[in-house]
CSV table of C-alpha atoms in Angstrom, one decimal:
chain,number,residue,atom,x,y,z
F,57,UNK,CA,24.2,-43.1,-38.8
F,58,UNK,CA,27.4,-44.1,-36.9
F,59,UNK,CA,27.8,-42.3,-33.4
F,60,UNK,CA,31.2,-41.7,-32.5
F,61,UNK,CA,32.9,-43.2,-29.3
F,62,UNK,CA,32.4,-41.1,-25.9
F,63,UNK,CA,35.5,-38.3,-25.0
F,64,UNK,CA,36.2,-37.9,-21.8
F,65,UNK,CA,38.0,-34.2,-21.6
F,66,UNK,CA,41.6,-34.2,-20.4
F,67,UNK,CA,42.8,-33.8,-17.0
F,68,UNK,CA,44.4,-30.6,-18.6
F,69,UNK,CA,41.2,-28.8,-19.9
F,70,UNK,CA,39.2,-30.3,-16.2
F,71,UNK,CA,42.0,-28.8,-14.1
F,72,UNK,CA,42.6,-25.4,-16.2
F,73,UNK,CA,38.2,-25.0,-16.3
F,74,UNK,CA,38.1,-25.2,-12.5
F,75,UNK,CA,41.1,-23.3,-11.8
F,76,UNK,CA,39.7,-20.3,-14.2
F,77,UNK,CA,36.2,-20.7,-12.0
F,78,UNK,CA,37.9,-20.5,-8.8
F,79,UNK,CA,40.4,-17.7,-9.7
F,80,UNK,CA,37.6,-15.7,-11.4
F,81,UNK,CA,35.6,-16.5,-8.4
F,82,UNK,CA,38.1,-15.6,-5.6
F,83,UNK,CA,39.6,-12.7,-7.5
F,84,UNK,CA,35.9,-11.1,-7.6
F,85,UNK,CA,34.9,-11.5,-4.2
F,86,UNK,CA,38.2,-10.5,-3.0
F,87,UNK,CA,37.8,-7.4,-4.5
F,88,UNK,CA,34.2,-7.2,-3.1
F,89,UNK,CA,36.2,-8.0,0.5
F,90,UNK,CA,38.7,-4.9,0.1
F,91,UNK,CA,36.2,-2.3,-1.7
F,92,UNK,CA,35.3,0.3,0.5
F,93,UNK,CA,31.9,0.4,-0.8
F,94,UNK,CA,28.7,0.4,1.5
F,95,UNK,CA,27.6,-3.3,2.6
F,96,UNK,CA,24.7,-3.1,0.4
F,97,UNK,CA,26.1,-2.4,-3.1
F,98,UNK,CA,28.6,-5.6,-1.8
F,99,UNK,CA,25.2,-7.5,-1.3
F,100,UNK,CA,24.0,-6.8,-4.8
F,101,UNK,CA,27.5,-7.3,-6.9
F,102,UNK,CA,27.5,-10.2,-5.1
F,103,UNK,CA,23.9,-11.6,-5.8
F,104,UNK,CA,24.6,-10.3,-9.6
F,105,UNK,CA,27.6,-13.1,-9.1
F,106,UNK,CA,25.6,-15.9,-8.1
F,107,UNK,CA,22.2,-15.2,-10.2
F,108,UNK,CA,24.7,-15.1,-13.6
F,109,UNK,CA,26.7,-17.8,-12.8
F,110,UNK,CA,23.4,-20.1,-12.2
F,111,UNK,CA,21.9,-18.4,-15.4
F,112,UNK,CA,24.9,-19.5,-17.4
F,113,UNK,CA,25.4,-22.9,-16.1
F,114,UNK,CA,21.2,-23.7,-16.4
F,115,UNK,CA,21.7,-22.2,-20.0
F,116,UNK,CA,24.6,-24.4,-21.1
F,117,UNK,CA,22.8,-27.3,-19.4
F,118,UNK,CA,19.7,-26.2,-22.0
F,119,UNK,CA,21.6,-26.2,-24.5
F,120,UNK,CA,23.1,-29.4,-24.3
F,121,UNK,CA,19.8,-31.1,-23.6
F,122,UNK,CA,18.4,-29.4,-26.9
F,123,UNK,CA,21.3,-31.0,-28.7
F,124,UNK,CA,21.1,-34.3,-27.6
F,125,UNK,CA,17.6,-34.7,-27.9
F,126,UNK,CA,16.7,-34.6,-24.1
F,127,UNK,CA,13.3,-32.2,-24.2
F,128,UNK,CA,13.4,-29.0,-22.9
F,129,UNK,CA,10.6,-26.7,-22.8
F,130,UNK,CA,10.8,-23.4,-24.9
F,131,UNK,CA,9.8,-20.8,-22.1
F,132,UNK,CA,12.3,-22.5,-19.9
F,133,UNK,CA,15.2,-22.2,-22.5
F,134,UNK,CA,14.0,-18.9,-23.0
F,135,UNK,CA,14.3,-17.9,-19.3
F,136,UNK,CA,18.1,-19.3,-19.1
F,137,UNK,CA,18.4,-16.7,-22.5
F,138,UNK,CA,16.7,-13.6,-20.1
F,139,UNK,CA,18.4,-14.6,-16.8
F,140,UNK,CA,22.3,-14.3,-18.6
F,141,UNK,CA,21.1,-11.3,-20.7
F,142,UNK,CA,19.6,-10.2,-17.2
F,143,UNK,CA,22.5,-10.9,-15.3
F,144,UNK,CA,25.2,-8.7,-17.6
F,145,UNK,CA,23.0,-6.4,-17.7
F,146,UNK,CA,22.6,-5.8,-14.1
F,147,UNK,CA,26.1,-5.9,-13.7
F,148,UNK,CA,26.4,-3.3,-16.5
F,149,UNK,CA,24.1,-0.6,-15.0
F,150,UNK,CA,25.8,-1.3,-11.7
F,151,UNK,CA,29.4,-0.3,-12.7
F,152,UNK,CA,28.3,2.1,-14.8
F,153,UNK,CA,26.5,4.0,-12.5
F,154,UNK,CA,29.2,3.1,-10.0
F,155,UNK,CA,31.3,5.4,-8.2
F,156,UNK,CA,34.9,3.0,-8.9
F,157,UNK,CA,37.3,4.3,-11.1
F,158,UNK,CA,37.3,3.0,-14.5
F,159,UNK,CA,40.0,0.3,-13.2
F,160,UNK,CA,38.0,-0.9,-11.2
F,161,UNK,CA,35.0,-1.0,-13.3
F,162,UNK,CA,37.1,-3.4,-15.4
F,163,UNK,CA,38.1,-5.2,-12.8
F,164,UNK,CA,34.9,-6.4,-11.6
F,165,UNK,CA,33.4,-7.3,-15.4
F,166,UNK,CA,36.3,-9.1,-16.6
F,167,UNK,CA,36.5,-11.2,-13.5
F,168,UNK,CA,32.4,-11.8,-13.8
F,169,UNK,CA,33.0,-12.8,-17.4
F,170,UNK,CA,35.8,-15.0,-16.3
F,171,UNK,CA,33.8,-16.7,-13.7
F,172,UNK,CA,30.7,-17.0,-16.0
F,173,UNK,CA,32.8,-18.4,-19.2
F,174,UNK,CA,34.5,-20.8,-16.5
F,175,UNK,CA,31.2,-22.1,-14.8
F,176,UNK,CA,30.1,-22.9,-18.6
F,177,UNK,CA,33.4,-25.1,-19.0
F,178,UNK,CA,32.9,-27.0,-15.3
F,179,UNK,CA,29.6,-27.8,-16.3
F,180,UNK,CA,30.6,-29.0,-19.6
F,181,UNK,CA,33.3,-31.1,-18.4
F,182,UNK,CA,31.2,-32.9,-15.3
F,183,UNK,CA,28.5,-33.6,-17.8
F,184,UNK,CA,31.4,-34.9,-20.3
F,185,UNK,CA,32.9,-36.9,-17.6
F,186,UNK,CA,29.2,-38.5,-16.4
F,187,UNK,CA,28.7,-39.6,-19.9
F,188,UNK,CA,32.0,-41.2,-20.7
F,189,UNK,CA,32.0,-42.7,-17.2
F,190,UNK,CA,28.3,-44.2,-18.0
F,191,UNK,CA,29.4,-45.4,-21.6
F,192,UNK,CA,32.5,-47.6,-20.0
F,193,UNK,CA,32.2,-51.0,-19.8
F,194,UNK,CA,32.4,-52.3,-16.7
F,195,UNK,CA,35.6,-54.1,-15.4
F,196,UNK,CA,35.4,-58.2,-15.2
F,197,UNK,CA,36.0,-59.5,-12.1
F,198,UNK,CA,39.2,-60.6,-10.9
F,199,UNK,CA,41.3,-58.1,-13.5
């Protein structure tokens, strides 16, 4: 079986991942910051934030293991599964029940999605990175 060389992901794709994360980041606790919403629906929007985007970067990190043969253990893979599924669910039942206008509503899951999808690509490129920079020779001296 021939492997084929080590990528490393452009500068384009690394810069546009992180600047998706940190937009869909910013742009949902900003919106958190201005919402005149009582301090603890704040707390849990915001916790529903940091459990998904820790559930989506542990199950893209699961994934990949899987696929390069590293071992990961089923009920742990099957946790990252729950704790996405948990996560947009959460958030889900939370707006719905919400008392935001429809707008708003929007507002808050397309910037969670944005920031989830985004944490997925970050994690993705560091790990793509770490490899390629492992698989490099290393420089002679003197050159």
């Amino acid at each position: 079986m021939q492997t084929s060389p080590i990528q490393r992901p452009s500068s384009a794709f690394i810069g546009a991942s992180w600047a998706a994360l940190l937009i869909g980041i910013v742009t949902y606790l900003s919106g958190l910051w201005n919402a005149g919403m009582a301090l603890n629906e704040k707390g849990y929007y915001f916790t529903i934030l940091m459990y998904g985007l820790f559930a989506a970067i542990s199950l893209q990190k699961s994934v990949r293991d899987r696929a390069e043969g590293i071992a990961v253990t089923g009920i742990y893979f099957g946790l990252c599964w729950i704790s996405v599924l948990l996560a947009l669910l959460l958030l889900t039942v939370g707006l719905w029940n919400a008392t935001l206008q429809n707008s708003e509503k929007g507002f808050y899951a397309m910037a969670f999605l944005l920031s989830l999808f985004a944490a997925v690509a970050v994690q993705k490129n560091v790990r793509d990175v770490a490899r390629a920079t492992a698989a490099m020779p290393a420089e002679a001296p003197g050159t």
